Coordinates of C-alpha atoms in Angstrom, one line a residue:
Chain A
X295 CA -19.3 6.0 -13.7
X296 CA -19.6 7.2 -17.2
X297 CA -21.8 4.7 -19.2
X298 CA -19.9 2.8 -21.9
X299 CA -20.6 -0.4 -23.8
X300 CA -18.6 -2.5 -21.3
X301 CA -19.2 -0.7 -18.0
X302 CA -17.4 -3.3 -15.8
X303 CA -14.2 -3.2 -17.8
X304 CA -14.2 0.6 -17.5
X305 CA -14.9 0.5 -13.8
X306 CA -12.1 -2.0 -13.2
X307 CA -9.7 0.0 -15.3
X308 CA -10.6 3.2 -13.5
X309 CA -10.2 1.5 -10.1
X310 CA -6.8 0.1 -11.1
X311 CA -5.7 3.5 -12.5
X312 CA -6.8 5.3 -9.3
X313 CA -5.0 2.9 -7.0
X314 CA -1.8 2.8 -9.0
X315 CA -1.8 6.7 -9.3
X316 CA -2.4 7.1 -5.6
X317 CA 0.5 4.9 -4.7
X318 CA 2.9 5.5 -7.6
X319 CA 5.9 6.6 -5.5
X320 CA 5.5 3.7 -3.1
X321 CA 5.2 1.3 -6.1
X322 CA 8.4 2.9 -7.6
X323 CA 10.2 2.3 -4.2
X324 CA 8.9 -1.3 -4.1
X325 CA 10.2 -2.0 -7.6
X326 CA 13.5 -0.1 -6.9
X327 CA 14.2 -2.3 -3.8
X328 CA 13.0 -5.5 -5.3
X329 CA 15.1 -6.0 -8.4
X330 CA 18.8 -5.2 -8.9
X331 CA 18.4 -4.2 -12.5
X332 CA 15.8 -1.6 -11.5
X333 CA 18.1 -0.4 -8.7
X334 CA 20.7 0.7 -11.3
X335 CA 18.3 3.5 -12.3
X336 CA 17.7 6.4 -9.8
X337 CA 14.5 6.0 -7.8
X338 CA 13.0 9.2 -9.2
X339 CA 13.7 7.9 -12.7
X340 CA 11.6 4.8 -12.0
X341 CA 9.0 7.1 -10.5
X342 CA 8.9 9.3 -13.6
X343 CA 8.7 6.2 -15.9
X344 CA 5.8 4.8 -13.9
X345 CA 4.0 8.1 -14.0
X346 CA 4.5 8.3 -17.7
X347 CA 2.9 4.8 -18.2
X348 CA 0.0 5.8 -16.0
X349 CA -0.5 9.1 -17.9
X350 CA -0.5 7.3 -21.3
X351 CA -3.0 4.7 -20.0
X352 CA -5.2 7.5 -18.7
X353 CA -5.0 9.2 -22.0
X354 CA -6.2 6.1 -23.7
X355 CA -9.0 5.5 -21.2
X356 CA -10.3 9.0 -20.6
X357 CA -9.2 10.9 -23.7
X358 CA -5.9 12.8 -24.3
X359 CA -7.2 16.1 -22.9
X360 CA -8.5 14.7 -19.6
X361 CA -5.1 14.7 -17.9
X362 CA -4.3 18.4 -18.8
X363 CA -7.9 19.8 -18.5
X364 CA -9.3 17.8 -15.6
X365 CA -12.4 20.0 -15.1
X366 CA -14.7 19.3 -18.1
X367 CA -16.6 22.4 -19.4
X368 CA -14.8 24.8 -17.1
X369 CA -16.1 28.4 -17.7
X370 CA -12.5 29.8 -17.8
X371 CA -11.9 28.0 -21.2
X372 CA -8.6 29.1 -22.9
X373 CA -8.3 32.1 -20.5
X374 CA -7.4 29.5 -17.9
X375 CA -4.0 29.1 -19.5
X376 CA -2.6 32.6 -19.0
X377 CA -4.3 32.7 -15.6
X378 CA -2.7 29.4 -14.7
X379 CA 0.7 30.8 -15.7
X380 CA 0.5 33.9 -13.4
X381 CA -1.1 32.0 -10.5
X382 CA 1.5 29.2 -10.8
X383 CA 4.5 31.5 -10.3
X384 CA 2.9 33.3 -7.4
X385 CA 1.9 30.0 -5.8
X386 CA 5.3 28.5 -6.3
X387 CA 7.0 31.4 -4.4
X388 CA 4.4 31.3 -1.6
X389 CA 4.8 27.5 -1.2
X390 CA 8.6 27.8 -0.9
X391 CA 8.1 30.2 2.0
X392 CA 5.5 28.0 3.7
X393 CA 7.5 24.8 3.2
X394 CA 10.6 26.4 4.6
X395 CA 8.7 27.8 7.6
X396 CA 7.2 24.4 8.5
X397 CA 10.5 22.5 8.0
X398 CA 12.6 24.9 10.0
X399 CA 10.1 25.2 12.8
X400 CA 10.6 21.4 13.3
X401 CA 14.3 21.4 12.9
X402 CA 16.5 21.4 16.0
X403 CA 20.2 22.3 16.4
X404 CA 22.7 20.7 14.0
X405 CA 23.4 17.1 14.9
X406 CA 26.7 16.2 16.5
X407 CA 29.0 13.9 14.5
X408 CA 27.9 10.4 15.2
X409 CA 29.7 7.1 15.4
X410 CA 29.6 4.8 12.3
X411 CA 26.5 2.8 11.9
X412 CA 26.6 -0.3 14.1
X413 CA 26.6 -3.6 12.4
X414 CA 23.3 -5.5 12.4
X415 CA 23.3 -8.3 14.9
X416 CA 21.8 -11.0 12.7
X417 CA 23.2 -14.4 12.0
X418 CA 25.3 -14.6 8.8
X419 CA 23.8 -16.5 5.9
X420 CA 26.1 -18.8 4.0
X421 CA 26.6 -17.6 0.5
X422 CA 28.1 -19.1 -2.7
X423 CA 29.9 -22.4 -2.3
X424 CA 29.4 -22.4 1.4
X425 CA 25.7 -22.4 0.9
X426 CA 25.5 -25.2 -1.6
X427 CA 23.9 -28.3 -0.4
X428 CA 22.7 -26.7 2.9
X429 CA 19.1 -26.1 3.9
X430 CA 19.7 -22.4 3.4
X431 CA 20.3 -22.7 -0.3
X432 CA 17.0 -24.5 -0.7
X433 CA 14.9 -21.7 0.8
X434 CA 13.4 -18.9 -1.2
X435 CA 13.9 -15.5 0.4
X436 CA 10.5 -13.7 0.4
X437 CA 9.3 -10.1 0.4
X438 CA 8.5 -9.6 4.1
X439 CA 11.7 -11.3 5.0
X440 CA 13.6 -8.7 3.0
X441 CA 11.5 -6.1 4.7
X442 CA 10.5 -4.1 1.6
X443 CA 8.6 -1.4 3.4
X444 CA 11.7 0.1 5.0
X445 CA 12.8 2.2 2.0
X446 CA 14.7 5.4 3.0
X447 CA 16.2 7.8 0.5
X448 CA 19.9 8.0 0.3
X449 CA 22.0 10.9 -0.6
X450 CA 22.4 9.4 -4.1
X451 CA 18.6 9.3 -4.5
X452 CA 18.3 13.0 -3.7
X453 CA 21.3 14.4 -5.4
X454 CA 19.7 14.2 -8.8
X455 CA 19.8 16.3 -12.0
X456 CA 17.5 19.3 -12.5
X457 CA 15.8 17.7 -15.5
X458 CA 14.7 14.8 -13.4
X459 CA 13.3 17.0 -10.7
X460 CA 11.4 19.0 -13.2
X461 CA 10.1 15.8 -14.8
X462 CA 9.0 14.6 -11.3
X463 CA 7.2 17.9 -10.7
X464 CA 5.4 17.7 -14.1
X465 CA 4.5 14.0 -13.7
X466 CA 3.2 14.3 -10.2
X467 CA 1.0 17.3 -11.1
X468 CA -0.4 15.5 -14.2
X469 CA -1.1 12.4 -12.0
X470 CA -2.4 14.0 -8.8
X471 CA -4.0 17.2 -10.1
X472 CA -4.8 16.1 -13.6
X473 CA -5.7 12.4 -13.6
X474 CA -6.8 11.9 -10.0
X475 CA -8.8 15.2 -10.0
X476 CA -10.6 14.0 -13.1
X477 CA -11.4 10.7 -11.5
X478 CA -12.7 12.4 -8.4
X479 CA -14.9 14.6 -10.5
X480 CA -16.5 11.5 -12.0
X481 CA -18.6 11.1 -8.8
X482 CA -22.1 12.5 -9.1
X483 CA -22.5 13.4 -5.4
X484 CA -20.8 16.7 -4.3
X485 CA -19.8 15.3 -0.9
X486 CA -18.1 12.3 -2.6
X487 CA -16.3 14.7 -4.9
X488 CA -15.0 16.7 -2.0
X489 CA -14.0 13.6 -0.1
X490 CA -12.2 12.2 -3.0
X491 CA -10.3 15.5 -3.6
X492 CA -9.3 15.5 0.1
X493 CA -8.1 11.9 -0.2
X494 CA -6.0 12.8 -3.2
X495 CA -4.4 15.8 -1.4
X496 CA -3.9 13.7 1.7
X497 CA -2.2 10.8 -0.1
X498 CA 0.0 13.3 -2.1
X499 CA 1.2 14.7 1.3
X500 CA 1.6 11.2 2.7
X501 CA 3.7 10.0 -0.2
X502 CA 6.5 12.2 1.1
X503 CA 6.6 10.2 4.3
X504 CA 9.9 8.5 3.1
X505 CA 11.6 11.8 3.9
X506 CA 10.2 12.0 7.4
X507 CA 6.9 12.9 9.0
X508 CA 7.6 16.6 9.0
X509 CA 7.6 16.5 5.1
X510 CA 4.1 15.2 5.2
X511 CA 3.0 18.3 7.0
X512 CA 5.3 20.5 4.8
X513 CA 3.8 19.2 1.6
X514 CA 0.1 19.7 2.7
X515 CA 0.0 23.4 1.6
X516 CA 1.3 22.5 -1.8
X517 CA -1.3 19.8 -2.2
X518 CA -4.2 22.0 -1.1
X519 CA -3.1 25.1 -3.1
X520 CA -2.4 23.1 -6.3
X521 CA -5.8 21.4 -6.1
X522 CA -7.5 24.8 -5.5
X523 CA -5.6 26.4 -8.4
X524 CA -6.6 23.5 -10.7
X525 CA -10.2 23.8 -9.8
X526 CA -10.1 27.6 -10.3
X527 CA -8.4 27.7 -13.6
X528 CA -9.7 24.4 -15.1
X529 CA -6.2 23.2 -16.1
X530 CA -3.1 21.9 -14.4
X531 CA -0.7 24.6 -15.6
X532 CA -0.8 26.6 -12.4
X533 CA -0.1 23.4 -10.3
X534 CA 2.7 22.3 -12.7
X535 CA 4.5 25.7 -12.7
X536 CA 4.2 26.0 -8.9
X537 CA 5.6 22.5 -8.4
X538 CA 8.4 23.1 -10.9
X539 CA 9.3 26.4 -9.2
X540 CA 9.4 24.6 -5.9
X541 CA 11.5 21.7 -7.1
X542 CA 14.0 24.2 -8.8
X543 CA 14.4 25.8 -5.3
X544 CA 14.9 22.3 -3.8
X545 CA 17.6 21.6 -6.4
X546 CA 19.4 24.9 -5.7
X547 CA 19.2 24.2 -2.0
X548 CA 20.6 20.7 -2.3
X549 CA 23.4 21.9 -4.7
X550 CA 24.4 24.5 -2.1
X551 CA 24.8 21.9 0.7
X552 CA 28.3 20.7 1.5
X553 CA 28.9 17.1 0.4
X554 CA 29.3 14.6 3.3
X555 CA 31.5 11.6 3.6
X556 CA 29.4 8.4 3.3
X557 CA 27.9 7.7 6.7
X558 CA 24.6 7.0 8.3
X559 CA 21.6 7.5 6.0
X560 CA 20.0 10.7 7.2
X561 CA 16.7 12.0 6.1
X562 CA 17.1 15.0 3.9
X563 CA 15.3 17.7 2.2
X564 CA 12.4 16.5 0.2
X565 CA 11.6 16.5 -3.5
Chain B
X481 CA -32.8 -17.8 7.3
X482 CA -33.0 -15.3 4.5
X483 CA -36.3 -14.0 5.9
X484 CA -34.6 -12.6 9.0
X485 CA -34.1 -8.9 9.2
X486 CA -30.6 -7.8 8.0
X487 CA -29.2 -6.8 11.4
X488 CA -29.9 -10.4 12.7
X489 CA -28.2 -11.8 9.6
X490 CA -25.2 -9.6 10.2
X491 CA -25.0 -10.9 13.8
X492 CA -25.2 -14.5 12.6
X493 CA -22.4 -13.8 10.2
X494 CA -20.3 -12.1 12.9
X495 CA -20.7 -15.1 15.2
X496 CA -19.7 -17.5 12.5
X497 CA -16.7 -15.5 11.6
X498 CA -15.5 -15.2 15.2
X499 CA -16.1 -18.9 15.8
X500 CA -14.1 -20.0 12.8
X501 CA -11.4 -17.4 12.4
X502 CA -10.7 -17.0 16.1
X503 CA -11.3 -20.3 17.8
X504 CA -11.6 -23.1 15.2
X505 CA -8.4 -21.9 13.4
X506 CA -6.5 -21.6 16.7
X507 CA -7.4 -25.2 17.6
X508 CA -6.6 -26.3 14.0
X509 CA -3.2 -24.6 14.0
X510 CA -2.3 -26.1 17.4
X511 CA -3.1 -29.6 16.1
X512 CA -1.0 -28.9 13.0
X513 CA 2.0 -27.9 15.1
X514 CA 1.7 -31.1 17.1
X515 CA 1.3 -33.2 13.9
X516 CA 4.3 -31.5 12.4
X517 CA 6.6 -33.5 14.7
X518 CA 5.2 -36.7 13.3
X519 CA 6.0 -35.9 9.7
X520 CA 9.0 -37.7 8.1
X521 CA 10.8 -34.6 6.5
X522 CA 12.9 -33.8 9.6
X523 CA 16.2 -33.6 7.7
X524 CA 14.9 -31.3 5.0
X525 CA 12.5 -29.0 6.9
X526 CA 12.5 -28.1 10.6
X527 CA 9.4 -28.4 12.8
X528 CA 8.4 -24.8 12.3
X529 CA 8.5 -25.1 8.5
X530 CA 6.6 -28.4 8.5
X531 CA 4.1 -26.9 10.9
X532 CA 3.6 -23.8 8.8
X533 CA 3.0 -25.8 5.5
X534 CA 0.5 -28.0 7.4
X535 CA -1.2 -25.0 8.9
X536 CA -1.7 -23.4 5.4
X537 CA -3.0 -26.6 4.0
X538 CA -5.4 -27.1 6.9
X539 CA -6.5 -23.4 6.7
X540 CA -7.3 -23.9 3.0
X541 CA -9.2 -27.1 3.4
X542 CA -11.2 -25.9 6.4
X543 CA -12.0 -22.7 4.6
X544 CA -13.6 -24.7 1.8
X545 CA -15.7 -26.5 4.4
X546 CA -16.7 -23.1 5.9
X547 CA -17.8 -21.9 2.5
X548 CA -20.0 -25.0 2.2
X549 CA -21.4 -24.4 5.7
X550 CA -22.1 -20.7 5.0
X551 CA -23.9 -21.7 1.7
X552 CA -26.2 -24.0 3.8
X553 CA -26.7 -21.3 6.4
X554 CA -27.3 -18.3 4.0
X555 CA -29.0 -20.2 1.3
X556 CA -27.0 -18.3 -1.3
X557 CA -26.8 -20.2 -4.6
X558 CA -23.1 -19.9 -5.5
X559 CA -23.6 -21.3 -9.0
X560 CA -25.6 -18.2 -9.8
X561 CA -22.7 -15.9 -9.0
X562 CA -20.7 -15.0 -12.1
X563 CA -17.2 -16.4 -11.8
X564 CA -15.6 -14.5 -14.7
X565 CA -13.7 -17.2 -16.6
X566 CA -14.9 -15.7 -19.8
X567 CA -13.5 -12.2 -19.0
X568 CA -9.7 -12.2 -19.4
X569 CA -9.7 -8.4 -19.5
X570 CA -11.2 -8.3 -16.0
X571 CA -8.7 -10.9 -14.7
X572 CA -5.7 -8.8 -16.0
X573 CA -7.2 -5.6 -14.5
X574 CA -7.7 -7.6 -11.2
X575 CA -4.0 -8.3 -11.1
X576 CA -3.3 -4.5 -11.6
X577 CA -5.8 -3.7 -8.8
X578 CA -4.0 -6.1 -6.5
X579 CA -0.6 -4.4 -7.1
X580 CA -2.2 -1.0 -6.5
X581 CA -3.8 -2.2 -3.3
X582 CA -0.6 -3.5 -1.8
X583 CA 1.3 -0.4 -2.7
X584 CA -1.4 1.9 -1.2
X585 CA -1.7 -0.3 1.8
X586 CA 2.1 -0.2 2.4
X587 CA 2.1 3.6 2.0
X588 CA -0.6 4.0 4.6
X589 CA 1.2 1.6 6.9
X590 CA 4.4 3.6 6.6
X591 CA 2.5 6.8 7.3
X592 CA 1.0 5.2 10.5
X593 CA 4.4 3.8 11.6
X594 CA 6.2 7.1 11.1
X595 CA 3.4 9.0 12.8
X596 CA 3.4 6.7 15.8
X597 CA 7.2 6.8 16.1
X598 CA 7.2 10.6 15.8
X599 CA 4.7 10.9 18.6
X600 CA 6.7 8.5 20.7
X601 CA 9.9 10.4 20.1
X602 CA 8.3 13.7 21.0
X603 CA 6.8 12.3 24.1
X604 CA 10.1 10.7 25.2
X605 CA 11.9 14.0 24.5
X606 CA 9.4 16.0 26.4
X607 CA 9.5 13.6 29.4
X608 CA 13.3 13.5 29.5
X609 CA 14.2 17.2 29.0
X610 CA 11.0 19.1 29.0
X611 CA 12.5 21.2 26.2
X612 CA 12.1 21.5 22.5
X613 CA 12.2 18.3 20.4
X614 CA 15.1 17.4 18.2
X615 CA 13.9 14.9 15.7
X616 CA 16.3 15.3 12.8
X617 CA 19.7 14.0 13.9
X618 CA 21.5 11.3 11.9
X619 CA 21.6 9.0 14.9
X620 CA 17.9 9.5 15.3
X621 CA 17.4 8.5 11.6
X622 CA 19.4 5.3 12.1
X623 CA 17.5 4.4 15.3
X624 CA 14.3 5.1 13.4
X625 CA 15.3 2.7 10.6
X626 CA 16.1 0.0 13.2
X627 CA 12.7 0.5 14.8
X628 CA 11.1 0.2 11.4
X629 CA 12.9 -3.1 10.9
X630 CA 11.8 -4.3 14.3
X631 CA 8.2 -3.4 13.5
X632 CA 8.5 -5.3 10.2
X633 CA 9.9 -8.2 12.1
X634 CA 6.9 -8.4 14.3
X635 CA 4.6 -8.4 11.3
X636 CA 6.1 -11.7 10.2
X637 CA 4.4 -13.6 13.0
X638 CA 0.9 -14.9 13.5
X639 CA -0.9 -16.3 10.5
X640 CA 1.4 -14.5 8.1
X641 CA 4.2 -16.9 9.2
X642 CA 2.6 -19.9 7.5
X643 CA 2.3 -18.0 4.2
X644 CA 6.0 -16.9 4.5
X645 CA 7.4 -20.3 5.5
X646 CA 5.4 -22.1 2.8
X647 CA 6.6 -19.7 0.2
X648 CA 10.1 -20.2 1.4
X649 CA 10.3 -24.0 1.4
X650 CA 7.8 -25.6 -1.0
X651 CA 7.8 -25.3 -4.8
X652 CA 6.4 -22.1 -6.2
X653 CA 3.3 -23.8 -7.9
X654 CA 2.4 -25.6 -4.7
X655 CA 2.8 -22.5 -2.6
X656 CA 0.7 -20.5 -5.1
X657 CA -2.0 -23.2 -5.1
X658 CA -2.2 -23.3 -1.3
X659 CA -2.3 -19.5 -1.1
X660 CA -4.9 -19.2 -3.9
X661 CA -7.3 -21.7 -2.1
X662 CA -7.0 -19.8 1.1
X663 CA -7.5 -16.3 -0.2
X664 CA -9.9 -17.4 -2.9
X665 CA -12.1 -18.8 -0.1
X666 CA -11.9 -15.5 1.7
X667 CA -13.2 -13.7 -1.4
X668 CA -16.1 -16.2 -1.7
X669 CA -17.0 -15.7 2.0
X670 CA -16.6 -11.9 2.4
X671 CA -17.7 -10.8 -1.1
X672 CA -19.7 -13.6 -2.6
X673 CA -21.7 -14.8 0.4
X674 CA -21.8 -11.8 2.8
X675 CA -22.6 -9.2 0.2
X676 CA -25.1 -11.3 -1.7
X677 CA -26.9 -12.3 1.6
X678 CA -27.1 -8.7 2.8
X679 CA -27.9 -7.2 -0.6
X680 CA -31.4 -6.2 0.3
X681 CA -30.0 -4.1 3.2
X682 CA -28.6 -1.6 0.7
X683 CA -25.0 -0.8 -0.2
X684 CA -23.9 1.0 2.9
X685 CA -24.8 -1.6 5.5
X686 CA -23.8 -4.5 3.4
X687 CA -20.4 -3.1 2.4
X688 CA -19.9 -1.9 6.0
X689 CA -20.6 -5.3 7.5
X690 CA -18.4 -7.1 4.9
X691 CA -15.5 -4.7 5.4
X692 CA -15.8 -4.8 9.2
X693 CA -15.8 -8.6 9.4
X694 CA -13.0 -8.9 6.8
X695 CA -10.8 -6.4 8.8
X696 CA -11.6 -7.8 12.2
X697 CA -10.7 -11.3 11.0
X698 CA -7.2 -10.2 10.2
X699 CA -6.5 -9.3 13.9
X700 CA -7.2 -12.8 15.1
X701 CA -4.1 -15.0 15.8
X702 CA -1.7 -12.0 15.4
X703 CA 0.6 -11.4 18.4
X704 CA -0.1 -7.6 18.9
X705 CA -1.7 -4.6 17.3
X706 CA 1.6 -3.6 15.8
X707 CA 2.0 -7.0 14.1
X708 CA -1.6 -6.8 12.9
X709 CA -1.2 -3.3 11.4
X710 CA -0.2 -4.5 7.9
X711 CA -3.0 -7.0 7.5
X712 CA -5.6 -4.5 8.9
X713 CA -4.6 -1.6 6.7
X714 CA -4.4 -3.9 3.7
X715 CA -7.8 -5.3 4.6
X716 CA -9.4 -1.9 4.8
X717 CA -8.1 -0.9 1.3
X718 CA -8.9 -4.2 -0.2
X719 CA -12.2 -4.7 1.5
X720 CA -13.6 -1.3 0.4
X721 CA -12.3 -1.7 -3.2
X722 CA -13.5 -5.3 -3.7
X723 CA -16.8 -4.7 -2.0
X724 CA -17.7 -1.7 -4.1
X725 CA -16.6 -3.5 -7.3
X726 CA -18.5 -6.7 -6.4
X727 CA -21.6 -4.7 -5.4
X728 CA -21.8 -3.2 -8.9
X729 CA -20.3 -6.1 -11.0
X730 CA -20.6 -9.4 -9.1
X731 CA -17.7 -11.4 -10.7
X732 CA -15.6 -13.3 -8.2
X733 CA -12.6 -14.5 -10.2
X734 CA -11.0 -11.0 -10.9
X735 CA -11.2 -10.2 -7.2
X736 CA -9.6 -13.6 -6.3
X737 CA -6.8 -12.7 -8.8
X738 CA -6.4 -9.3 -7.2
X739 CA -6.2 -10.9 -3.7
X740 CA -3.6 -13.5 -4.8
X741 CA -1.6 -10.8 -6.5
X742 CA -1.7 -8.7 -3.3
X743 CA -0.3 -11.6 -1.4
X744 CA 2.3 -12.4 -4.0
X745 CA 3.5 -8.9 -4.2
X746 CA 3.7 -8.5 -0.4
X747 CA 5.2 -12.0 0.4
X748 CA 6.9 -13.4 -2.7

């Protein structure tokens, strides 16, 4: 840890920042399923807001440049910016091809039309006037009872505006390649740095698990390539541009898909 | 006993942890379930709810006794450990750490569940047809969601049940107090006492033993490994984070706040 006048506060703050950054999409999903007033906003909007708060906190804690230039004293200097621009576009196009190859290699034939979703066989809970004065009305419904780890994206969550997808790409790269890379580089031991960078890339891939296991595999090349580009150029521009190019492709892909009637919540193309 | 070599001390701790968390708690909970039928709140709470509240109360009270026993065995002076009342900044950051831990733990659980389900589907498809796997149908997604719900249903059993039931039926301040006594004692045992007693062994053995005992303890009294997955993954994330923080900055209260926040965010 970098020595400061109050080292324990800094260590606690960096730990909290690291944990919250690693789990920001899960936390957004938790908040989104927990409170109705949060549910009015799109999930990705909550995600972007959360990432914005984390980036502002990181700027206050580590300095404003730390998120954008995560490798301190990088030899590329300002030349890293044009290099990042060129590398970012090339990387984005390569990642689109890789992602599509992985996703299509796992995809089977188109699904047959399915029957409507079966009703859940659970006992009805009295509500409103029927519940007043009964034991049910006196019981608090708790988190695990509501099963809050079962979030699955709906069509509404994925059919989002281009601006939001671009904001997600920028925010995720600033958090994962900017902030978390900077935190990983704070370790003094080379093996610990390598391990921390691998954990960051792994957690970034795993955060796409809501879209299905195949998306975890499909997002691994993006995570590794964006991390490598950040370390090579010393800034997050390459990673940001590559992710933005990829998300624009996802947006075009989603826009080209035929709209379906409301039915079973199927897992869809990732963001 | 502090003159013993650290591997012997680790074995002593392991024996005490297994004796209390596996056997003494099982006997205590069985007695609580029997005693629940004698309580006079039958019209308001059913036997399961009365039993769960009693179990949590008994777990908290016995945990305090175990802390005293471990203080006698280890010779660690608890009064010398910094509690952290005078550091509100650390307490607030402790709450943020708790939220981060529960979110990261649930992400890792979700990854494990999805991975295990995918492997199971591929295996079932390979056995049934011997042909290529078709994982992406809408019906498959619905079935996957139902399996996820069933998995989450299993994780409400075991010792988690008495936290859930207590949170459901008693007033929030009382439920919070009971939970805080229980999880606060765990912080005192696994961070305050274990790490302090094994400090001379160095960071790797001490943190390793503390995390291992803390993780193994979660499995006891759970019905299956699927049910125990949430507490185990959460314990690994929390054990590592809290142990490293306590090793460098030995203040207990912020870690207790983090642990209570973890529980509240997961359960409340």
